[in-house]
PDB file of C-alpha atoms in Angstrom:
ATOM      1  CA  GLY A 110      -6.082  32.678  29.466  1.00 50.00           C
ATOM      2  CA  ILE A 111      -6.795  31.430  25.857  1.00 52.00           C
ATOM      3  CA  ASN A 112      -9.632  33.031  24.067  1.00 59.00           C
ATOM      4  CA  ALA A 113     -12.577  29.797  23.403  1.00 57.00           C
ATOM      5  CA  GLU A 114     -12.212  30.605  19.177  1.00 59.00           C
ATOM      6  CA  TYR A 115      -8.448  30.697  19.465  1.00 53.00           C
ATOM      7  CA  GLY A 116      -8.114  26.969  21.241  1.00 51.00           C
ATOM      8  CA  LYS A 117     -11.127  25.575  18.427  1.00 55.00           C
ATOM      9  CA  GLN A 118      -9.050  27.430  15.356  1.00 55.00           C
ATOM     10  CA  TRP A 119      -5.420  25.735  16.869  1.00 48.00           C
ATOM     11  CA  TYR A 120      -7.406  22.567  17.609  1.00 49.00           C
ATOM     12  CA  GLN A 121      -8.852  22.695  13.782  1.00 52.00           C
ATOM     13  CA  ARG A 122      -5.093  23.422  12.136  1.00 53.00           C
ATOM     14  CA  ARG A 123      -3.658  20.494  14.562  1.00 57.00           C
ATOM     15  CA  VAL A 124      -6.519  18.099  13.933  1.00 55.00           C
ATOM     16  CA  ARG A 125      -5.847  18.551   9.690  1.00 57.00           C
ATOM     17  CA  GLY A 126      -1.900  18.705  10.396  1.00 76.00           C
ATOM     18  CA  TYR A 127      -1.936  15.367  12.830  1.00 86.00           C
ATOM     19  CA  LEU A 128      -4.008  13.531  10.221  1.00 91.00           C
ATOM     20  CA  HIS A 129      -1.765  14.640   6.926  1.00 92.00           C
ATOM     21  CA  ASP A 130       1.285  13.342   9.161  1.00 91.00           C
ATOM     22  CA  ILE A 131      -0.913   9.938   9.817  1.00 93.00           C
ATOM     23  CA  ILE A 132      -1.621   9.189   6.101  1.00 95.00           C
ATOM     24  CA  SER A 133       1.860  10.496   4.907  1.00 94.00           C
ATOM     25  CA  GLU A 134       3.824   8.483   7.442  1.00 94.00           C
ATOM     26  CA  VAL A 135       1.506   4.939   7.231  1.00 96.00           C
ATOM     27  CA  THR A 136       1.997   5.541   3.416  1.00 96.00           C
ATOM     28  CA  LYS A 137       6.060   5.405   3.687  1.00 95.00           C
ATOM     29  CA  ALA A 138       5.845   2.681   6.340  1.00 95.00           C
ATOM     30  CA  THR A 139       3.414   0.384   4.516  1.00 96.00           C
ATOM     31  CA  GLY A 140       3.169   1.784   1.060  1.00 96.00           C
ATOM     32  CA  PHE A 141      -0.747   1.446   1.343  1.00 97.00           C
ATOM     33  CA  LEU A 142      -2.081   4.638  -0.645  1.00 97.00           C
ATOM     34  CA  ASP A 143       1.392   4.619  -2.250  1.00 97.00           C
ATOM     35  CA  GLY A 144       0.562   6.587  -5.732  1.00 97.00           C
ATOM     36  CA  LEU A 145      -2.244   8.241  -4.716  1.00 97.00           C
ATOM     37  CA  PHE A 146      -1.559  11.673  -4.253  1.00 96.00           C
ATOM     38  CA  ASP A 147       0.048  14.373  -6.133  1.00 93.00           C
ATOM     39  CA  GLU A 148       3.418  15.524  -5.368  1.00 92.00           C
ATOM     40  CA  SER A 149       1.578  19.446  -3.966  1.00 89.00           C
ATOM     41  CA  GLU A 150      -0.604  16.843  -1.595  1.00 92.00           C
ATOM     42  CA  LYS A 151       2.055  15.583   0.076  1.00 91.00           C
ATOM     43  CA  LEU A 152       2.910  18.394   1.876  1.00 88.00           C
ATOM     44  CA  SER A 153       0.754  19.284   4.488  1.00 85.00           C
ATOM     45  CA  ALA A 154       1.488  23.231   4.126  1.00 83.00           C
ATOM     46  CA  ALA A 155       0.968  22.877   0.624  1.00 84.00           C
ATOM     47  CA  ILE A 156      -2.563  22.447   1.170  1.00 87.00           C
ATOM     48  CA  LYS A 157      -4.233  25.157   2.579  1.00 85.00           C
ATOM     49  CA  ASP A 158      -7.696  26.025   1.105  1.00 89.00           C
ATOM     50  CA  LYS A 159     -11.117  24.040   2.520  1.00 90.00           C
ATOM     51  CA  ASP A 160     -11.558  21.643  -0.988  1.00 93.00           C
ATOM     52  CA  ALA A 161      -8.059  21.159  -1.474  1.00 92.00           C
ATOM     53  CA  LYS A 162      -8.327  19.543   2.329  1.00 91.00           C
ATOM     54  CA  ILE A 163     -11.534  17.515   1.927  1.00 94.00           C
ATOM     55  CA  ALA A 164     -10.276  16.615  -1.685  1.00 95.00           C
ATOM     56  CA  TYR A 165      -7.181  14.777  -0.088  1.00 95.00           C
ATOM     57  CA  LEU A 166      -9.112  13.316   3.090  1.00 95.00           C
ATOM     58  CA  GLN A 167     -11.791  11.728   0.811  1.00 97.00           C
ATOM     59  CA  LYS A 168      -9.611  10.113  -1.379  1.00 97.00           C
ATOM     60  CA  ALA A 169      -8.107   8.348   1.979  1.00 97.00           C
ATOM     61  CA  ILE A 170     -10.797   7.718   2.910  1.00 98.00           C
ATOM     62  CA  ASP A 171     -12.621   5.970   0.212  1.00 98.00           C
ATOM     63  CA  ALA A 172      -9.355   3.918  -0.757  1.00 98.00           C
ATOM     64  CA  VAL A 173      -9.703   2.842   2.765  1.00 98.00           C
ATOM     65  CA  GLY A 174     -13.736   1.968   1.724  1.00 97.00           C
ATOM     66  CA  PHE A 175     -12.483  -0.163  -0.848  1.00 97.00           C
ATOM     67  CA  VAL A 176     -10.278  -2.641   0.718  1.00 96.00           C
ATOM     68  CA  ILE A 177     -13.032  -2.482   3.776  1.00 96.00           C
ATOM     69  CA  GLY A 178     -15.865  -3.116   0.792  1.00 95.00           C
ATOM     70  CA  SER A 179     -18.263  -0.666   1.755  1.00 95.00           C
ATOM     71  CA  PRO A 180     -17.937   3.313   2.522  1.00 96.00           C
ATOM     72  CA  LEU A 181     -16.865   4.694   5.614  1.00 96.00           C
ATOM     73  CA  SER A 182     -19.162   7.420   7.313  1.00 95.00           C
ATOM     74  CA  ALA A 183     -16.926   9.412   7.665  1.00 95.00           C
ATOM     75  CA  ARG A 184     -17.108  13.054   5.956  1.00 96.00           C
ATOM     76  CA  PRO A 185     -13.957  15.070   5.393  1.00 95.00           C
ATOM     77  CA  SER A 186     -15.568  18.536   6.111  1.00 94.00           C
ATOM     78  CA  LYS A 187     -16.563  17.555   9.412  1.00 94.00           C
ATOM     79  CA  ILE A 188     -13.149  15.757  10.358  1.00 91.00           C
ATOM     80  CA  ILE A 189     -11.554  19.155   9.188  1.00 88.00           C
ATOM     81  CA  ALA A 190     -13.686  21.636  10.782  1.00 86.00           C
ATOM     82  CA  GLY A 191     -13.007  18.746  13.730  1.00 83.00           C
ATOM     83  CA  GLN A 192     -16.624  17.306  14.671  1.00 88.00           C
ATOM     84  CA  GLU A 193     -17.375  13.376  14.712  1.00 89.00           C
ATOM     85  CA  ALA A 194     -14.490  12.668  16.572  1.00 89.00           C
ATOM     86  CA  GLU A 195     -15.285   8.863  16.866  1.00 93.00           C
ATOM     87  CA  LYS A 196     -16.077   8.454  12.814  1.00 94.00           C
ATOM     88  CA  THR A 197     -12.606  10.392  13.125  1.00 93.00           C
ATOM     89  CA  ASN A 198     -11.288   7.591  14.903  1.00 93.00           C
ATOM     90  CA  ASP A 199     -13.060   5.300  13.060  1.00 96.00           C
ATOM     91  CA  PHE A 200     -11.003   5.819  10.168  1.00 96.00           C
ATOM     92  CA  LEU A 201      -8.008   6.011  11.225  1.00 95.00           C
ATOM     93  CA  GLN A 202      -8.640   1.932  12.826  1.00 96.00           C
ATOM     94  CA  TYR A 203      -9.435   0.801   9.333  1.00 97.00           C
ATOM     95  CA  LEU A 204      -6.768   2.567   7.912  1.00 97.00           C
ATOM     96  CA  GLY A 205      -4.452   1.061  10.271  1.00 97.00           C
ATOM     97  CA  ARG A 206      -5.921  -2.317   8.781  1.00 97.00           C
ATOM     98  CA  CYS A 207      -6.045  -1.750   5.114  1.00 97.00           C
ATOM     99  CA  ALA A 208      -1.940  -0.418   5.571  1.00 97.00           C
ATOM    100  CA  ALA A 209      -1.354  -3.763   7.648  1.00 96.00           C
ATOM    101  CA  LYS A 210      -2.060  -5.346   4.248  1.00 94.00           C
ATOM    102  CA  GLY A 211       0.539  -3.601   2.019  1.00 93.00           C
ATOM    103  CA  ALA A 212       0.239  -1.205  -1.107  1.00 94.00           C
ATOM    104  CA  ASP A 213      -2.947  -1.895  -3.069  1.00 94.00           C
ATOM    105  CA  ALA A 214      -2.250  -0.357  -6.707  1.00 96.00           C
ATOM    106  CA  GLU A 215      -6.276  -1.398  -8.136  1.00 96.00           C
ATOM    107  CA  VAL A 216      -7.710   0.906  -5.186  1.00 97.00           C
ATOM    108  CA  VAL A 217      -5.493   3.693  -6.008  1.00 97.00           C
ATOM    109  CA  LYS A 218      -6.458   3.450  -9.726  1.00 97.00           C
ATOM    110  CA  LYS A 219     -10.304   3.406  -8.422  1.00 97.00           C
ATOM    111  CA  VAL A 220      -9.749   6.304  -6.430  1.00 97.00           C
ATOM    112  CA  LYS A 221      -7.953   8.385  -8.985  1.00 96.00           C
ATOM    113  CA  LYS A 222     -10.653   7.703 -11.527  1.00 97.00           C
ATOM    114  CA  GLY A 223     -12.836   8.679  -9.658  1.00 96.00           C
ATOM    115  CA  GLU A 224     -14.884   5.843  -8.414  1.00 96.00           C
ATOM    116  CA  LYS A 225     -16.247   5.693  -5.344  1.00 95.00           C
ATOM    117  CA  PRO A 226     -17.009   2.417  -2.763  1.00 95.00           C
ATOM    118  CA  SER A 227     -20.283   0.696  -2.566  1.00 90.00           C
ATOM    119  CA  LYS A 228     -21.936  -2.045  -0.323  1.00 79.00           C
ATOM    120  CA  LYS A 229     -21.519  -4.101  -3.421  1.00 56.00           C
ATOM    121  CA  SER A 230     -17.716  -3.919  -4.076  1.00 41.00           C
ATOM    122  CA  GLU A 231     -15.881  -7.128  -4.457  1.00 43.00           C
ATOM    123  CA  SER A 232     -14.925  -7.637  -1.879  1.00 42.00           C
ATOM    124  CA  SER A 233     -18.168  -6.809   0.124  1.00 39.00           C
ATOM    125  CA  LYS A 234     -19.724  -9.713  -2.474  1.00 41.00           C
ATOM    126  CA  ASP A 235     -18.184 -12.644  -0.281  1.00 44.00           C
ATOM    127  CA  LYS A 236     -18.733 -11.315   2.710  1.00 42.00           C
ATOM    128  CA  SER A 237     -22.907 -10.917   1.632  1.00 42.00           C
ATOM    129  CA  LYS A 238     -22.825 -14.589   0.639  1.00 42.00           C
ATOM    130  CA  GLU A 239     -21.922 -15.654   3.403  1.00 43.00           C
ATOM    131  CA  LYS A 240     -23.664 -13.249   5.565  1.00 44.00           C
ATOM    132  CA  LYS A 241     -26.440 -14.528   3.730  1.00 45.00           C
ATOM    133  CA  GLY A 242     -25.543 -18.131   4.501  1.00 47.00           C
ATOM    134  CA  LYS A 243     -25.277 -17.400   8.235  1.00 45.00           C
ATOM    135  CA  GLU A 244     -29.451 -15.640   8.104  1.00 51.00           C
ATOM    136  CA  GLU A 245     -31.133 -18.937   6.291  1.00 49.00           C
ATOM    137  CA  ALA A 246     -29.230 -20.957   8.794  1.00 50.00           C
ATOM    138  CA  GLY A 247     -30.314 -18.797  11.402  1.00 52.00           C
ATOM    139  CA  LYS A 248     -33.763 -19.149  10.089  1.00 50.00           C
ATOM    140  CA  GLY A 249     -33.915 -22.824   9.769  1.00 49.00           C
ATOM    141  CA  LYS A 250     -33.247 -22.579  13.458  1.00 44.00           C
ATOM    142  CA  SER A 251     -35.329 -20.062  14.394  1.00 43.00           C
ATOM    143  CA  LYS A 252     -38.306 -22.399  12.707  1.00 43.00           C
ATOM    144  CA  GLU A 253     -37.229 -25.830  14.844  1.00 42.00           C
ATOM    145  CA  ARG A 254     -38.153 -23.084  17.882  1.00 42.00           C
ATOM    146  CA  ASP A 255     -41.369 -22.220  16.688  1.00 43.00           C
ATOM    147  CA  SER A 256     -42.605 -25.323  16.266  1.00 45.00           C
ATOM    148  CA  SER A 257     -41.666 -26.614  19.217  1.00 44.00           C
ATOM    149  CA  LYS A 258     -43.701 -23.549  20.929  1.00 47.00           C
ATOM    150  CA  GLY A 259     -46.096 -24.974  18.600  1.00 49.00           C
ATOM    151  CA  ARG A 260     -47.003 -28.364  21.011  1.00 50.00           C
ATOM    152  CA  SER A 261     -50.052 -29.752  21.121  1.00 48.00           C
ATOM    153  CA  LYS A 262     -51.975 -29.420  24.494  1.00 51.00           C
ATOM    154  CA  ARG A 263     -51.236 -33.069  24.758  1.00 51.00           C
ATOM    155  CA  GLU A 264     -47.916 -32.879  24.837  1.00 51.00           C
ATOM    156  CA  GLN A 265     -47.855 -29.748  26.758  1.00 50.00           C
ATOM    157  CA  SER A 266     -49.559 -31.318  29.906  1.00 50.00           C
ATOM    158  CA  SER A 267     -47.625 -34.370  29.707  1.00 51.00           C
ATOM    159  CA  SER A 268     -43.973 -32.296  30.053  1.00 52.00           C
ATOM    160  CA  LYS A 269     -46.742 -30.369  32.781  1.00 53.00           C
ATOM    161  CA  GLU A 270     -46.796 -33.444  35.245  1.00 52.00           C
ATOM    162  CA  ARG A 271     -43.432 -34.675  34.080  1.00 49.00           C
TER     163      ARG A 271
END
């Protein structure tokens, strides 16, 4: 049979090549991430050393993070090691959603400059305002509930008699 070490090495090579193929095809089909990668990065076989693999994936992860408005928790070093399958899956799902929106030249420029997505990016500002509004609306409701709990003893006893 196949020994476990050989199987692990094969799997890790396939994950890396598989992700490169997905990212390349998504870029070709939608234009998302177009211009992000150098010519040398466009060929999976050309990306041989660990640092180059990590840099390639980090660019894609950062670009997706800018579009969704917050950094992703997926770590390229763990992905190429064949670990964190759930986070890899999350990244791929976000990649698909972002690609459906099409090309974004501003995101490509930001990633190429070395910028990193943060929770305070432009698209998340709108989300945080919306979230804050919902929280404030929720606080008002909880105060109403709290005040109803603090009924007088007379109100409580009259409701029991009913």
